[in-house]
């Protein structure tokens, strides 16, 4: 047994990927809560990144690039199925618009489903930033989250919204519009987790969003979802 | 990565920055220059070809979408891209169940564990320092940290593989990482 406690090298452990379960969740929470810790994780990634030079290269199959390129650029019309799908999604978009415009005026005209009250959160500034609280509304029926207009990211950076469910692992939701209200549709995998008590947080990331899939920059605002 | 000549790195930075602006030719160039390294990363961690190809596909989609956020002053493009590949491959493997890892026939071998820094051509100062600092660790600590990096394994898997109790493994690695940190920040 060790005679003295192990040193705290959580940032290096997270960067290497050694942690799992609750330890990983704790370290990820620290990335969100402690900018110095987040910078340390980033520094360790860069240090260990030097080892990639040693990684043996293996040529991927020649056809792979074409597959990748095809999936970044789906041809405009591929088949009837594609047309039907895009038709359906414009219908969905249209009905969302109708819902958005009609909602303040009263009950929806057809009221087909029982009204699900939205979840709301007020994301308060966490750092020295003077940003006021940002209001967020999540509509379970559509899986859409809307945020009030905010100007959080400095030039050349982006503000990214994260959901942190009970497991403590941040999931990216999307980037906030700069100085305008934001509306984002959650991926299906995340919708089931959206419930009272879930934390929403906004971090400052490089343009285009976090390259790692986890927050890398300081968290500027956070709040908890509650039932409206 | 061969001894990284400045011009090669500049070409890579230029390709990645142009990719961020939506330039497909640049994306193709970036792919040609980096895909063998990134496929090596995916293959080693995923352990089999088909999954490694799927993960690599996703990795380049991420690169296409996120290239606009790359900051040339920070990590080198290859480190930036290889980190994405390593994280994606780890996520994939962990989603398959944590106990699954068996180095499959497809998995590639690593260079042996000769002292790293004594090799003649390590042009980059940062890289040289990391290797010197790793060389200064105890053998067990170095092996554990190297295995964690190249195989993308957790403490639990590491303890299992090296047949050491979990607590002991954590202690070794933590002490090793603390020494590494001192060494890297010293002059």
GROMACS .gro file of C-alpha atoms in nm:
model
  415
    1UNK     CA    1   0.000   0.000   0.000
    2UNK     CA    2   0.108   0.352  -0.062
    3UNK     CA    3   0.221   0.540   0.244
    4UNK     CA    4   0.119   0.879   0.114
    5UNK     CA    5  -0.184   0.976  -0.092
    6UNK     CA    6  -0.151   0.958  -0.468
    7UNK     CA    7  -0.074   1.291  -0.632
    8UNK     CA    8  -0.362   1.471  -0.805
    9UNK     CA    9  -0.300   1.426  -1.175
   10UNK     CA   10  -0.665   1.425  -1.281
   11UNK     CA   11  -0.601   1.643  -1.586
   12UNK     CA   12  -0.342   1.401  -1.724
   13UNK     CA   13  -0.562   1.101  -1.642
   14UNK     CA   14  -0.853   1.254  -1.829
   15UNK     CA   15  -0.639   1.348  -2.128
   16UNK     CA   16  -0.500   0.994  -2.149
   17UNK     CA   17  -0.845   0.838  -2.115
   18UNK     CA   18  -0.758   0.635  -1.803
   19UNK     CA   19  -1.073   0.720  -1.613
   20UNK     CA   20  -1.415   0.566  -1.637
   21UNK     CA   21  -1.742   0.575  -1.444
   22UNK     CA   22  -1.775   0.822  -1.156
   23UNK     CA   23  -1.406   0.923  -1.169
   24UNK     CA   24  -1.444   1.029  -1.530
   25UNK     CA   25  -1.764   1.216  -1.451
   26UNK     CA   26  -1.590   1.402  -1.169
   27UNK     CA   27  -1.300   1.501  -1.393
   28UNK     CA   28  -1.539   1.618  -1.666
   29UNK     CA   29  -1.725   1.828  -1.412
   30UNK     CA   30  -1.394   1.987  -1.317
   31UNK     CA   31  -1.330   2.072  -1.683
   32UNK     CA   32  -1.655   2.265  -1.674
   33UNK     CA   33  -1.609   2.427  -1.335
   34UNK     CA   34  -1.236   2.505  -1.331
   35UNK     CA   35  -1.085   2.689  -1.626
   36UNK     CA   36  -0.733   2.619  -1.499
   37UNK     CA   37  -0.808   2.246  -1.495
   38UNK     CA   38  -0.950   2.266  -1.848
   39UNK     CA   39  -0.631   2.436  -1.967
   40UNK     CA   40  -0.423   2.169  -1.798
   41UNK     CA   41  -0.617   1.892  -1.976
   42UNK     CA   42  -0.552   2.071  -2.304
   43UNK     CA   43  -0.180   2.103  -2.224
   44UNK     CA   44  -0.157   1.730  -2.148
   45UNK     CA   45  -0.333   1.648  -2.475
   46UNK     CA   46  -0.068   1.849  -2.654
   47UNK     CA   47   0.215   1.682  -2.460
   48UNK     CA   48   0.088   1.331  -2.531
   49UNK     CA   49   0.012   1.440  -2.885
   50UNK     CA   50   0.389   1.436  -2.945
   51UNK     CA   51   0.367   1.057  -2.922
   52UNK     CA   52   0.153   1.038  -3.235
   53UNK     CA   53   0.479   1.068  -3.427
   54UNK     CA   54   0.553   0.712  -3.311
   55UNK     CA   55   0.225   0.570  -3.422
   56UNK     CA   56   0.271   0.331  -3.716
   57UNK     CA   57   0.091   0.438  -4.030
   58UNK     CA   58  -0.146   0.209  -4.219
   59UNK     CA   59  -0.297   0.310  -4.551
   60UNK     CA   60  -0.678   0.304  -4.543
   61UNK     CA   61  -0.861   0.134  -4.832
   62UNK     CA   62  -0.850   0.352  -5.146
   63UNK     CA   63  -1.229   0.380  -5.178
   64UNK     CA   64  -1.277   0.532  -4.835
   65UNK     CA   65  -1.227   0.893  -4.936
   66UNK     CA   66  -1.507   0.871  -5.190
   67UNK     CA   67  -1.742   0.737  -4.926
   68UNK     CA   68  -1.646   1.020  -4.692
   69UNK     CA   69  -1.692   1.279  -4.962
   70UNK     CA   70  -2.028   1.136  -5.061
   71UNK     CA   71  -2.150   1.168  -4.705
   72UNK     CA   72  -2.052   1.535  -4.673
   73UNK     CA   73  -2.226   1.616  -4.996
   74UNK     CA   74  -2.546   1.423  -5.052
   75UNK     CA   75  -2.660   1.477  -5.412
   76UNK     CA   76  -2.959   1.708  -5.426
   77UNK     CA   77  -3.207   1.452  -5.557
   78UNK     CA   78  -3.119   1.090  -5.511
   79UNK     CA   79  -3.441   0.899  -5.527
   80UNK     CA   80  -3.808   0.921  -5.454
   81UNK     CA   81  -3.731   0.830  -5.100
   82UNK     CA   82  -3.504   1.130  -5.065
   83UNK     CA   83  -3.770   1.356  -5.212
   84UNK     CA   84  -4.031   1.215  -4.980
   85UNK     CA   85  -3.804   1.270  -4.684
   86UNK     CA   86  -3.722   1.626  -4.770
   87UNK     CA   87  -4.089   1.690  -4.837
   88UNK     CA   88  -4.167   1.555  -4.494
   89UNK     CA   89  -3.903   1.767  -4.329
   90UNK     CA   90  -4.032   2.084  -4.491
   91UNK     CA   91  -4.374   1.991  -4.360
   92UNK     CA   92  -4.227   1.948  -4.015
   93UNK     CA   93  -4.048   2.281  -4.047
   94UNK     CA   94  -4.370   2.446  -4.158
   95UNK     CA   95  -4.565   2.304  -3.869
   96UNK     CA   96  -4.293   2.417  -3.627
   97UNK     CA   97  -4.324   2.766  -3.767
   98UNK     CA   98  -4.700   2.755  -3.727
   99UNK     CA   99  -4.659   2.633  -3.371
  100UNK     CA  100  -4.409   2.907  -3.293
  101UNK     CA  101  -4.636   3.178  -3.427
  102UNK     CA  102  -4.958   3.048  -3.282
  103UNK     CA  103  -4.846   2.953  -2.938
  104UNK     CA  104  -4.847   3.298  -2.778
  105UNK     CA  105  -5.194   3.366  -2.915
  106UNK     CA  106  -5.367   3.077  -2.745
  107UNK     CA  107  -5.410   2.701  -2.760
  108UNK     CA  108  -5.302   2.538  -3.084
  109UNK     CA  109  -5.593   2.516  -3.325
  110UNK     CA  110  -5.620   2.137  -3.335
  111UNK     CA  111  -5.475   2.053  -2.993
  112UNK     CA  112  -5.412   1.694  -3.104
  113UNK     CA  113  -5.183   1.590  -2.818
  114UNK     CA  114  -5.208   1.675  -2.451
  115UNK     CA  115  -4.999   1.986  -2.381
  116UNK     CA  116  -4.663   1.897  -2.233
  117UNK     CA  117  -4.538   2.185  -2.025
  118UNK     CA  118  -4.186   2.284  -2.133
  119UNK     CA  119  -3.875   2.255  -1.920
  120UNK     CA  120  -3.702   2.583  -1.855
  121UNK     CA  121  -3.366   2.697  -1.720
  122UNK     CA  122  -3.200   3.021  -1.639
  123UNK     CA  123  -2.830   2.998  -1.721
  124UNK     CA  124  -2.651   3.231  -1.483
  125UNK     CA  125  -2.304   3.369  -1.550
  126UNK     CA  126  -2.043   3.152  -1.378
  127UNK     CA  127  -1.725   3.351  -1.424
  128UNK     CA  128  -1.618   3.711  -1.408
  129UNK     CA  129  -1.822   3.777  -1.722
  130UNK     CA  130  -2.097   4.029  -1.686
  131UNK     CA  131  -2.332   3.831  -1.910
  132UNK     CA  132  -2.683   3.835  -1.770
  133UNK     CA  133  -2.871   3.508  -1.723
  134UNK     CA  134  -2.970   3.338  -2.048
  135UNK     CA  135  -3.320   3.189  -2.057
  136UNK     CA  136  -3.363   2.845  -2.214
  137UNK     CA  137  -3.686   2.664  -2.298
  138UNK     CA  138  -3.695   2.297  -2.396
  139UNK     CA  139  -3.998   2.159  -2.572
  140UNK     CA  140  -4.021   1.783  -2.519
  141UNK     CA  141  -4.265   1.727  -2.802
  142UNK     CA  142  -4.039   1.870  -3.070
  143UNK     CA  143  -3.702   1.802  -2.900
  144UNK     CA  144  -3.616   2.162  -2.962
  145UNK     CA  145  -3.437   2.396  -2.724
  146UNK     CA  146  -3.457   2.772  -2.762
  147UNK     CA  147  -3.231   3.023  -2.595
  148UNK     CA  148  -3.269   3.396  -2.558
  149UNK     CA  149  -3.035   3.624  -2.748
  150UNK     CA  150  -2.690   3.646  -2.590
  151UNK     CA  151  -2.345   3.768  -2.682
  152UNK     CA  152  -2.110   3.541  -2.494
  153UNK     CA  153  -1.821   3.452  -2.722
  154UNK     CA  154  -1.542   3.696  -2.807
  155UNK     CA  155  -1.449   3.747  -3.171
  156UNK     CA  156  -1.317   3.437  -3.338
  157UNK     CA  157  -1.468   3.207  -3.074
  158UNK     CA  158  -1.797   3.024  -3.041
  159UNK     CA  159  -2.034   2.968  -2.749
  160UNK     CA  160  -2.134   2.601  -2.726
  161UNK     CA  161  -2.429   2.461  -2.532
  162UNK     CA  162  -2.389   2.136  -2.334
  163UNK     CA  163  -2.630   1.909  -2.153
  164UNK     CA  164  -2.492   1.736  -1.845
  165UNK     CA  165  -2.718   1.449  -1.737
  166UNK     CA  166  -2.694   1.259  -1.412
  167UNK     CA  167  -2.381   1.071  -1.524
  168UNK     CA  168  -2.192   1.400  -1.527
  169UNK     CA  169  -2.068   1.359  -1.884
  170UNK     CA  170  -2.127   1.670  -2.097
  171UNK     CA  171  -2.302   1.612  -2.432
  172UNK     CA  172  -2.273   1.877  -2.701
  173UNK     CA  173  -2.604   2.028  -2.811
  174UNK     CA  174  -2.482   2.291  -3.053
  175UNK     CA  175  -2.346   2.639  -3.108
  176UNK     CA  176  -2.526   2.954  -3.000
  177UNK     CA  177  -2.605   3.226  -3.250
  178UNK     CA  178  -2.415   3.542  -3.176
  179UNK     CA  179  -2.643   3.822  -3.056
  180UNK     CA  180  -2.960   3.646  -3.174
  181UNK     CA  181  -3.197   3.393  -3.023
  182UNK     CA  182  -3.086   3.035  -3.080
  183UNK     CA  183  -3.295   2.735  -3.166
  184UNK     CA  184  -3.140   2.387  -3.167
  185UNK     CA  185  -3.291   2.045  -3.220
  186UNK     CA  186  -3.154   1.780  -2.988
  187UNK     CA  187  -3.028   1.448  -3.122
  188UNK     CA  188  -3.262   1.161  -3.041
  189UNK     CA  189  -3.005   1.005  -2.808
  190UNK     CA  190  -3.014   1.310  -2.585
  191UNK     CA  191  -3.388   1.372  -2.573
  192UNK     CA  192  -3.455   1.090  -2.330
  193UNK     CA  193  -3.214   1.246  -2.084
  194UNK     CA  194  -3.375   1.589  -2.081
  195UNK     CA  195  -3.545   1.604  -1.744
  196UNK     CA  196  -3.577   1.818  -1.434
  197UNK     CA  197  -3.242   1.856  -1.263
  198UNK     CA  198  -3.029   1.825  -1.577
  199UNK     CA  199  -2.758   2.090  -1.602
  200UNK     CA  200  -2.719   2.308  -1.908
  201UNK     CA  201  -2.388   2.487  -1.952
  202UNK     CA  202  -2.233   2.719  -2.210
  203UNK     CA  203  -1.860   2.707  -2.275
  204UNK     CA  204  -1.637   2.919  -2.497
  205UNK     CA  205  -1.483   2.709  -2.772
  206UNK     CA  206  -1.281   2.757  -3.090
  207UNK     CA  207  -1.480   2.867  -3.391
  208UNK     CA  208  -1.679   2.567  -3.512
  209UNK     CA  209  -1.710   2.421  -3.162
  210UNK     CA  210  -1.504   2.198  -2.937
  211UNK     CA  211  -1.273   1.979  -3.145
  212UNK     CA  212  -1.267   1.705  -2.882
  213UNK     CA  213  -1.636   1.648  -2.823
  214UNK     CA  214  -1.593   1.771  -2.467
  215UNK     CA  215  -1.579   2.126  -2.337
  216UNK     CA  216  -1.229   2.269  -2.370
  217UNK     CA  217  -1.288   2.632  -2.283
  218UNK     CA  218  -1.419   2.817  -1.979
  219UNK     CA  219  -1.782   2.777  -1.882
  220UNK     CA  220  -1.948   3.116  -1.887
  221UNK     CA  221  -2.303   3.025  -1.786
  222UNK     CA  222  -2.485   2.730  -1.633
  223UNK     CA  223  -2.826   2.645  -1.492
  224UNK     CA  224  -3.061   2.358  -1.410
  225UNK     CA  225  -3.374   2.251  -1.594
  226UNK     CA  226  -3.698   2.287  -1.401
  227UNK     CA  227  -4.060   2.226  -1.492
  228UNK     CA  228  -4.224   2.544  -1.617
  229UNK     CA  229   0.525   1.160  -3.882
  230UNK     CA  230   0.872   1.187  -4.031
  231UNK     CA  231   1.113   1.444  -3.892
  232UNK     CA  232   0.871   1.727  -3.944
  233UNK     CA  233   1.015   1.974  -4.181
  234UNK     CA  234   0.874   2.320  -4.143
  235UNK     CA  235   0.740   2.325  -4.498
  236UNK     CA  236   0.554   1.998  -4.456
  237UNK     CA  237   0.389   2.134  -4.146
  238UNK     CA  238   0.304   2.460  -4.317
  239UNK     CA  239   0.143   2.271  -4.606
  240UNK     CA  240  -0.066   2.076  -4.357
  241UNK     CA  241  -0.172   2.391  -4.171
  242UNK     CA  242  -0.266   2.557  -4.502
  243UNK     CA  243  -0.470   2.253  -4.609
  244UNK     CA  244  -0.655   2.239  -4.277
  245UNK     CA  245  -0.730   2.611  -4.268
  246UNK     CA  246  -0.862   2.599  -4.626
  247UNK     CA  247  -1.070   2.294  -4.535
  248UNK     CA  248  -1.225   2.508  -4.263
  249UNK     CA  249  -1.331   2.749  -4.533
  250UNK     CA  250  -1.511   2.470  -4.719
  251UNK     CA  251  -1.239   2.398  -4.978
  252UNK     CA  252  -1.281   2.037  -5.090
  253UNK     CA  253  -0.953   2.007  -5.271
  254UNK     CA  254  -0.777   2.115  -4.957
  255UNK     CA  255  -0.978   1.856  -4.765
  256UNK     CA  256  -0.860   1.590  -5.009
  257UNK     CA  257  -0.500   1.706  -4.966
  258UNK     CA  258  -0.536   1.698  -4.589
  259UNK     CA  259  -0.681   1.347  -4.615
  260UNK     CA  260  -0.397   1.227  -4.836
  261UNK     CA  261  -0.138   1.364  -4.596
  262UNK     CA  262  -0.294   1.238  -4.274
  263UNK     CA  263  -0.516   0.935  -4.338
  264UNK     CA  264  -0.245   0.670  -4.298
  265UNK     CA  265  -0.154   0.807  -3.956
  266UNK     CA  266  -0.516   0.838  -3.849
  267UNK     CA  267  -0.608   0.493  -3.980
  268UNK     CA  268  -0.313   0.354  -3.785
  269UNK     CA  269  -0.459   0.514  -3.472
  270UNK     CA  270  -0.811   0.381  -3.533
  271UNK     CA  271  -0.691   0.034  -3.625
  272UNK     CA  272  -0.472  -0.004  -3.321
  273UNK     CA  273  -0.746   0.106  -3.079
  274UNK     CA  274  -1.048  -0.056  -3.247
  275UNK     CA  275  -0.859  -0.379  -3.307
  276UNK     CA  276  -1.032  -0.469  -3.632
  277UNK     CA  277  -1.045  -0.326  -3.980
  278UNK     CA  278  -1.413  -0.279  -4.048
  279UNK     CA  279  -1.480  -0.081  -3.732
  280UNK     CA  280  -1.159   0.114  -3.780
  281UNK     CA  281  -1.279   0.216  -4.128
  282UNK     CA  282  -1.617   0.324  -3.991
  283UNK     CA  283  -1.452   0.524  -3.715
  284UNK     CA  284  -1.209   0.682  -3.963
  285UNK     CA  285  -1.503   0.783  -4.181
  286UNK     CA  286  -1.664   0.959  -3.884
  287UNK     CA  287  -1.334   1.119  -3.788
  288UNK     CA  288  -1.297   1.286  -4.128
  289UNK     CA  289  -1.657   1.407  -4.117
  290UNK     CA  290  -1.574   1.567  -3.783
  291UNK     CA  291  -1.258   1.719  -3.931
  292UNK     CA  292  -1.458   1.859  -4.222
  293UNK     CA  293  -1.707   2.018  -3.982
  294UNK     CA  294  -1.462   2.136  -3.718
  295UNK     CA  295  -1.167   2.250  -3.931
  296UNK     CA  296  -1.293   2.608  -3.905
  297UNK     CA  297  -1.217   2.595  -3.534
  298UNK     CA  298  -0.856   2.483  -3.573
  299UNK     CA  299  -0.614   2.739  -3.431
  300UNK     CA  300  -0.277   2.721  -3.608
  301UNK     CA  301  -0.093   2.862  -3.306
  302UNK     CA  302  -0.185   2.567  -3.085
  303UNK     CA  303  -0.142   2.196  -3.154
  304UNK     CA  304   0.005   2.086  -3.488
  305UNK     CA  305  -0.258   1.978  -3.743
  306UNK     CA  306  -0.156   1.615  -3.716
  307UNK     CA  307  -0.184   1.620  -3.336
  308UNK     CA  308  -0.520   1.794  -3.359
  309UNK     CA  309  -0.654   1.539  -3.608
  310UNK     CA  310  -0.497   1.234  -3.443
  311UNK     CA  311  -0.644   1.339  -3.107
  312UNK     CA  312  -0.990   1.342  -3.265
  313UNK     CA  313  -0.921   0.996  -3.411
  314UNK     CA  314  -0.795   0.855  -3.083
  315UNK     CA  315  -1.091   0.991  -2.885
  316UNK     CA  316  -1.342   0.862  -3.140
  317UNK     CA  317  -1.182   0.519  -3.149
  318UNK     CA  318  -1.181   0.503  -2.768
  319UNK     CA  319  -1.549   0.603  -2.759
  320UNK     CA  320  -1.628   0.333  -3.010
  321UNK     CA  321  -1.440   0.066  -2.820
  322UNK     CA  322  -1.595   0.160  -2.487
  323UNK     CA  323  -1.940   0.156  -2.642
  324UNK     CA  324  -1.872  -0.210  -2.727
  325UNK     CA  325  -1.841  -0.299  -2.360
  326UNK     CA  326  -1.533  -0.234  -2.157
  327UNK     CA  327  -1.410  -0.591  -2.117
  328UNK     CA  328  -1.411  -0.662  -2.484
  329UNK     CA  329  -1.063  -0.562  -2.586
  330UNK     CA  330  -0.860  -0.840  -2.732
  331UNK     CA  331  -0.573  -0.731  -2.952
  332UNK     CA  332  -0.710  -0.881  -3.271
  333UNK     CA  333  -0.509  -1.010  -3.561
  334UNK     CA  334  -0.580  -0.690  -3.742
  335UNK     CA  335  -0.428  -0.475  -3.471
  336UNK     CA  336  -0.090  -0.339  -3.558
  337UNK     CA  337   0.228  -0.366  -3.359
  338UNK     CA  338   0.402  -0.075  -3.203
  339UNK     CA  339   0.767   0.004  -3.231
  340UNK     CA  340   0.955  -0.160  -2.946
  341UNK     CA  341   1.027   0.018  -2.630
  342UNK     CA  342   1.383   0.131  -2.688
  343UNK     CA  343   1.480   0.452  -2.514
  344UNK     CA  344   1.309   0.715  -2.715
  345UNK     CA  345   1.510   1.033  -2.690
  346UNK     CA  346   1.844   0.883  -2.782
  347UNK     CA  347   1.738   0.846  -3.141
  348UNK     CA  348   1.917   1.082  -3.363
  349UNK     CA  349   1.649   1.274  -3.539
  350UNK     CA  350   1.397   1.427  -3.311
  351UNK     CA  351   1.383   1.768  -3.463
  352UNK     CA  352   1.113   1.915  -3.249
  353UNK     CA  353   1.219   2.046  -2.909
  354UNK     CA  354   0.885   1.974  -2.738
  355UNK     CA  355   0.881   1.622  -2.866
  356UNK     CA  356   1.237   1.567  -2.755
  357UNK     CA  357   1.155   1.686  -2.407
  358UNK     CA  358   0.855   1.456  -2.374
  359UNK     CA  359   1.066   1.158  -2.475
  360UNK     CA  360   1.346   1.254  -2.237
  361UNK     CA  361   1.096   1.287  -1.954
  362UNK     CA  362   0.936   0.951  -2.036
  363UNK     CA  363   1.278   0.790  -2.045
  364UNK     CA  364   1.342   0.924  -1.696
  365UNK     CA  365   1.048   0.730  -1.548
  366UNK     CA  366   1.065   0.383  -1.395
  367UNK     CA  367   1.015   0.107  -1.648
  368UNK     CA  368   0.676   0.008  -1.506
  369UNK     CA  369   0.549   0.363  -1.503
  370UNK     CA  370   0.664   0.420  -1.859
  371UNK     CA  371   0.510   0.096  -1.982
  372UNK     CA  372   0.179   0.175  -1.814
  373UNK     CA  373   0.161   0.529  -1.953
  374UNK     CA  374   0.264   0.417  -2.301
  375UNK     CA  375   0.007   0.138  -2.300
  376UNK     CA  376  -0.262   0.381  -2.185
  377UNK     CA  377  -0.178   0.614  -2.470
  378UNK     CA  378  -0.132   0.369  -2.754
  379UNK     CA  379  -0.407   0.125  -2.660
  380UNK     CA  380  -0.654   0.379  -2.521
  381UNK     CA  381  -0.723   0.170  -2.210
  382UNK     CA  382  -0.865   0.265  -1.870
  383UNK     CA  383  -0.702   0.197  -1.534
  384UNK     CA  384  -0.916  -0.114  -1.496
  385UNK     CA  385  -0.809  -0.256  -1.832
  386UNK     CA  386  -0.449  -0.161  -1.769
  387UNK     CA  387  -0.446  -0.339  -1.432
  388UNK     CA  388  -0.600  -0.643  -1.598
  389UNK     CA  389  -0.350  -0.655  -1.879
  390UNK     CA  390  -0.041  -0.605  -1.671
  391UNK     CA  391  -0.182  -0.836  -1.400
  392UNK     CA  392  -0.150  -0.585  -1.118
  393UNK     CA  393  -0.415  -0.489  -0.858
  394UNK     CA  394  -0.613  -0.182  -0.960
  395UNK     CA  395  -0.499   0.029  -0.662
  396UNK     CA  396  -0.135  -0.049  -0.732
  397UNK     CA  397  -0.178   0.039  -1.097
  398UNK     CA  398  -0.334   0.373  -1.012
  399UNK     CA  399  -0.052   0.452  -0.772
  400UNK     CA  400   0.219   0.370  -1.028
  401UNK     CA  401   0.059   0.573  -1.298
  402UNK     CA  402  -0.026   0.870  -1.078
  403UNK     CA  403   0.327   0.889  -0.944
  404UNK     CA  404   0.459   0.853  -1.296
  405UNK     CA  405   0.236   1.129  -1.426
  406UNK     CA  406   0.335   1.358  -1.138
  407UNK     CA  407   0.703   1.301  -1.220
  408UNK     CA  408   0.633   1.358  -1.585
  409UNK     CA  409   0.461   1.684  -1.500
  410UNK     CA  410   0.759   1.805  -1.293
  411UNK     CA  411   0.999   1.704  -1.565
  412UNK     CA  412   0.798   1.874  -1.841
  413UNK     CA  413   0.762   2.199  -1.649
  414UNK     CA  414   1.128   2.208  -1.536
  415UNK     CA  415   1.406   2.359  -1.742
   0.00000   0.00000   0.00000
